[in-house]
Amino acid sequence: MVMELDHLVVGAASLDEGVAWCERVLGVTPAPGGSHALMGTHNRLLNIGAAPAYPRCYLEIIAIDPAAPGPQAGRARWFDLDQPALQAVLRERGPGLIHWVSRVASLEASLAQWRGEGIDAGEAVAASRQTPQGLLSWRIALRPDGRRLRREGLPVLIEWGAAARHPADGLPESGVRLLGFEARDGLSARLATPRGEVNLELIG
């Protein structure tokens, strides 16, 4: 299976807190994102792509949307956002890196390979959100319980499709670049920002 880092996920107790964290820690204001009707969440985005190692890569700041209904079809929200323990960490410690997402060419084939290795990463689910440029659509691997594969040290898988628009394509330059990413023993990322290098470590 060929995986390519798609985006880093920063969780926040509220989106306003996430924006303030980005401005304070990275020195920039994230671009507008949107709402996810499937999950009852909303986000802001930051371009952190750095070719050739990390092309079309972005940072997603995500939080539960208090104005939206809960997740559809009785699901739990992605990235463990419905877990009280994670929400307690986000309230007490503030926003932080909670997971990462890797893109693959075929979501079904990738999930089948993991199932053959005894890994339950969920099922392929269609998701979308509106943007000023139109509808952004993708397919993502989701477990009904929303669990991150932290113990397995594995990302959430996403498939954009050969002709699909990618969020990074419409993001303005941010002045932030991903310098390094490590997911073997925990999760960490090293970023070049207007305030110098910043290291993000997995929380929650």
Coordinates of C-alpha atoms in Angstrom, one line a residue:
M1 CA 0.0 0.0 0.0
V2 CA 1.3 3.4 -1.0
M3 CA 0.3 6.2 1.5
E4 CA 1.1 9.9 1.2
L5 CA 0.7 12.3 4.1
D6 CA -2.5 14.4 3.4
H7 CA -2.9 16.5 6.5
L8 CA -2.2 16.9 10.2
V9 CA -5.2 17.2 12.5
V10 CA -5.2 19.7 15.4
G11 CA -8.1 19.3 17.7
A12 CA -9.6 22.1 19.7
A13 CA -12.4 22.5 22.3
S14 CA -13.8 25.2 20.1
L15 CA -12.8 26.5 16.7
D16 CA -12.1 30.0 18.1
E17 CA -9.6 28.5 20.5
G18 CA -8.0 26.6 17.6
V19 CA -7.6 29.8 15.6
A20 CA -6.1 31.6 18.6
W21 CA -3.7 28.7 19.1
C22 CA -2.6 28.9 15.4
E23 CA -2.0 32.6 15.7
R24 CA -0.1 32.3 19.0
V25 CA 2.0 29.2 18.2
L26 CA 2.5 29.3 14.4
G27 CA 2.2 33.1 14.0
V28 CA -0.4 33.0 11.2
T29 CA -4.2 33.0 10.9
P30 CA -5.6 29.8 9.3
A31 CA -7.8 30.1 6.2
P32 CA -11.6 29.5 6.3
G33 CA -12.7 25.9 6.1
G34 CA -16.3 24.8 6.5
S35 CA -18.8 22.5 8.2
H36 CA -19.0 18.7 8.0
A37 CA -22.7 17.8 8.0
L38 CA -21.8 14.1 8.3
M39 CA -20.0 14.6 11.6
G40 CA -21.3 17.8 13.1
T41 CA -17.8 19.4 13.1
H42 CA -16.2 22.4 11.5
N43 CA -12.6 23.4 10.6
R44 CA -10.0 25.9 9.5
L45 CA -7.1 25.1 7.3
L46 CA -3.5 26.1 6.8
N47 CA -1.2 25.3 3.9
I48 CA 1.9 23.5 5.1
G49 CA 2.9 21.8 1.9
A50 CA 6.6 21.4 1.0
A51 CA 7.5 19.7 -2.2
P52 CA 8.9 17.2 -2.9
A53 CA 8.6 15.5 0.5
Y54 CA 5.1 16.8 1.5
P55 CA 3.2 18.0 -1.6
R56 CA -0.4 19.1 -1.2
C57 CA -0.2 18.9 2.6
Y58 CA -2.2 21.0 5.0
L59 CA -3.0 21.4 8.7
E60 CA -6.6 21.1 9.7
I61 CA -7.9 22.7 12.9
I62 CA -11.1 20.9 13.9
A63 CA -13.7 21.2 16.6
I64 CA -17.3 20.1 17.3
D65 CA -19.7 22.6 15.7
P66 CA -22.1 23.7 18.5
A67 CA -24.6 25.0 15.9
A68 CA -24.8 21.7 14.0
P69 CA -26.7 18.5 14.7
G70 CA -24.8 15.5 15.9
P71 CA -23.2 12.9 13.5
Q72 CA -25.4 11.2 11.0
A73 CA -26.4 7.5 11.1
G74 CA -25.6 7.2 14.8
R75 CA -21.9 7.4 14.3
A76 CA -19.4 8.9 16.7
R77 CA -17.4 11.9 15.5
W78 CA -14.1 11.2 13.8
F79 CA -10.7 11.5 15.5
D80 CA -12.2 10.6 19.0
L81 CA -13.8 14.0 19.2
D82 CA -16.7 12.5 21.1
Q83 CA -14.5 10.9 23.7
P84 CA -14.7 12.7 27.1
A85 CA -11.1 12.0 27.8
L86 CA -9.9 13.8 24.7
Q87 CA -12.3 16.7 25.2
A88 CA -11.0 17.1 28.8
V89 CA -7.4 17.3 27.5
L90 CA -8.4 19.9 24.9
R91 CA -10.2 22.0 27.5
E92 CA -7.4 21.8 30.0
R93 CA -4.3 21.9 27.8
G94 CA -5.7 23.7 24.8
P95 CA -5.5 22.7 21.2
G96 CA -3.0 20.2 20.0
L97 CA -2.0 17.6 17.4
I98 CA -4.4 14.6 17.7
H99 CA -3.9 12.6 14.5
W100 CA -2.9 12.5 10.9
V101 CA -4.6 11.5 7.6
S102 CA -2.9 9.7 4.7
R103 CA -4.2 9.6 1.1
V104 CA -4.3 6.5 -0.9
A105 CA -5.3 5.7 -4.5
S106 CA -7.9 3.0 -3.6
L107 CA -9.6 3.2 -0.2
E108 CA -11.2 -0.2 -0.6
A109 CA -8.0 -2.0 -1.5
S110 CA -6.2 -0.3 1.3
L111 CA -8.8 -1.3 3.9
A112 CA -8.9 -4.8 2.6
Q113 CA -5.1 -5.1 3.0
W114 CA -5.4 -3.9 6.6
R115 CA -8.3 -6.2 7.3
G116 CA -6.0 -9.1 6.1
E117 CA -3.5 -8.0 8.7
G118 CA -6.1 -7.9 11.5
I119 CA -6.6 -4.1 11.5
D120 CA -10.1 -2.7 11.6
A121 CA -9.9 0.8 10.2
G122 CA -13.7 0.9 9.4
E123 CA -15.4 1.4 6.1
A124 CA -15.2 3.7 3.2
V125 CA -17.7 6.6 3.7
A126 CA -18.5 9.5 1.4
A127 CA -18.1 12.9 2.9
S128 CA -18.3 16.5 1.6
R129 CA -18.5 20.2 2.6
Q130 CA -19.3 23.4 0.8
T131 CA -16.6 25.8 -0.2
P132 CA -16.7 29.2 -2.1
Q133 CA -15.4 27.2 -5.1
G134 CA -18.1 24.6 -4.9
L135 CA -18.6 21.2 -3.3
L136 CA -15.5 19.5 -1.9
S137 CA -16.0 15.7 -1.9
W138 CA -13.9 12.8 -0.6
R139 CA -14.1 9.3 0.7
I140 CA -12.7 8.5 4.1
A141 CA -12.2 5.4 6.3
L142 CA -14.4 5.6 9.4
R143 CA -15.1 3.3 12.3
P144 CA -18.6 3.6 13.8
D145 CA -16.9 4.4 17.2
G146 CA -14.8 7.2 15.7
R147 CA -11.6 5.7 17.2
R148 CA -8.1 6.8 16.1
L149 CA -5.7 3.9 15.4
R150 CA -3.3 5.2 18.0
R151 CA -2.1 1.9 19.4
E152 CA -1.5 0.6 15.9
G153 CA 0.3 3.8 15.0
L154 CA -1.8 4.2 11.8
P155 CA -3.5 7.2 10.2
V156 CA -7.0 7.7 9.0
L157 CA -7.1 6.9 5.2
I158 CA -8.6 9.2 2.7
E159 CA -9.2 9.0 -1.1
W160 CA -9.7 12.1 -3.1
G161 CA -10.0 10.5 -6.6
A162 CA -8.0 11.3 -9.6
A163 CA -10.2 14.2 -10.8
A164 CA -11.2 15.6 -7.4
R165 CA -10.3 19.0 -6.1
H166 CA -7.9 18.9 -3.1
P167 CA -8.2 21.4 -0.2
A168 CA -4.5 22.4 -0.5
D169 CA -5.0 23.5 -4.1
G170 CA -7.1 26.5 -3.0
L171 CA -5.2 27.5 0.1
P172 CA -3.1 30.7 0.1
E173 CA 0.5 30.5 1.0
S174 CA 0.9 30.7 4.8
G175 CA 4.6 31.0 5.3
V176 CA 4.5 27.7 7.2
R177 CA 6.2 24.6 5.9
L178 CA 6.3 21.0 7.1
L179 CA 10.0 20.1 7.7
G180 CA 9.6 16.6 9.2
F181 CA 7.0 14.1 10.2
E182 CA 7.4 11.1 12.5
A183 CA 4.7 8.5 13.3
R184 CA 6.7 5.5 14.5
D185 CA 7.0 6.1 18.2
G186 CA 4.1 8.5 18.9
L187 CA 3.4 11.4 16.5
S188 CA 5.4 14.5 16.0
A189 CA 5.8 17.2 13.3
R190 CA 8.4 19.9 12.8
L191 CA 7.3 23.1 11.1
A192 CA 9.0 26.2 9.8
T193 CA 6.9 29.2 10.7
P194 CA 7.3 33.0 10.8
R195 CA 8.3 32.5 14.4
G196 CA 10.9 29.9 13.8
E197 CA 10.8 26.2 14.0
V198 CA 7.9 24.7 16.0
N199 CA 7.6 21.1 17.2
L200 CA 4.1 19.6 17.6
E201 CA 3.7 16.4 19.7
L202 CA 0.7 14.2 19.9
I203 CA -1.8 14.9 22.7
G204 CA -4.8 13.1 24.1

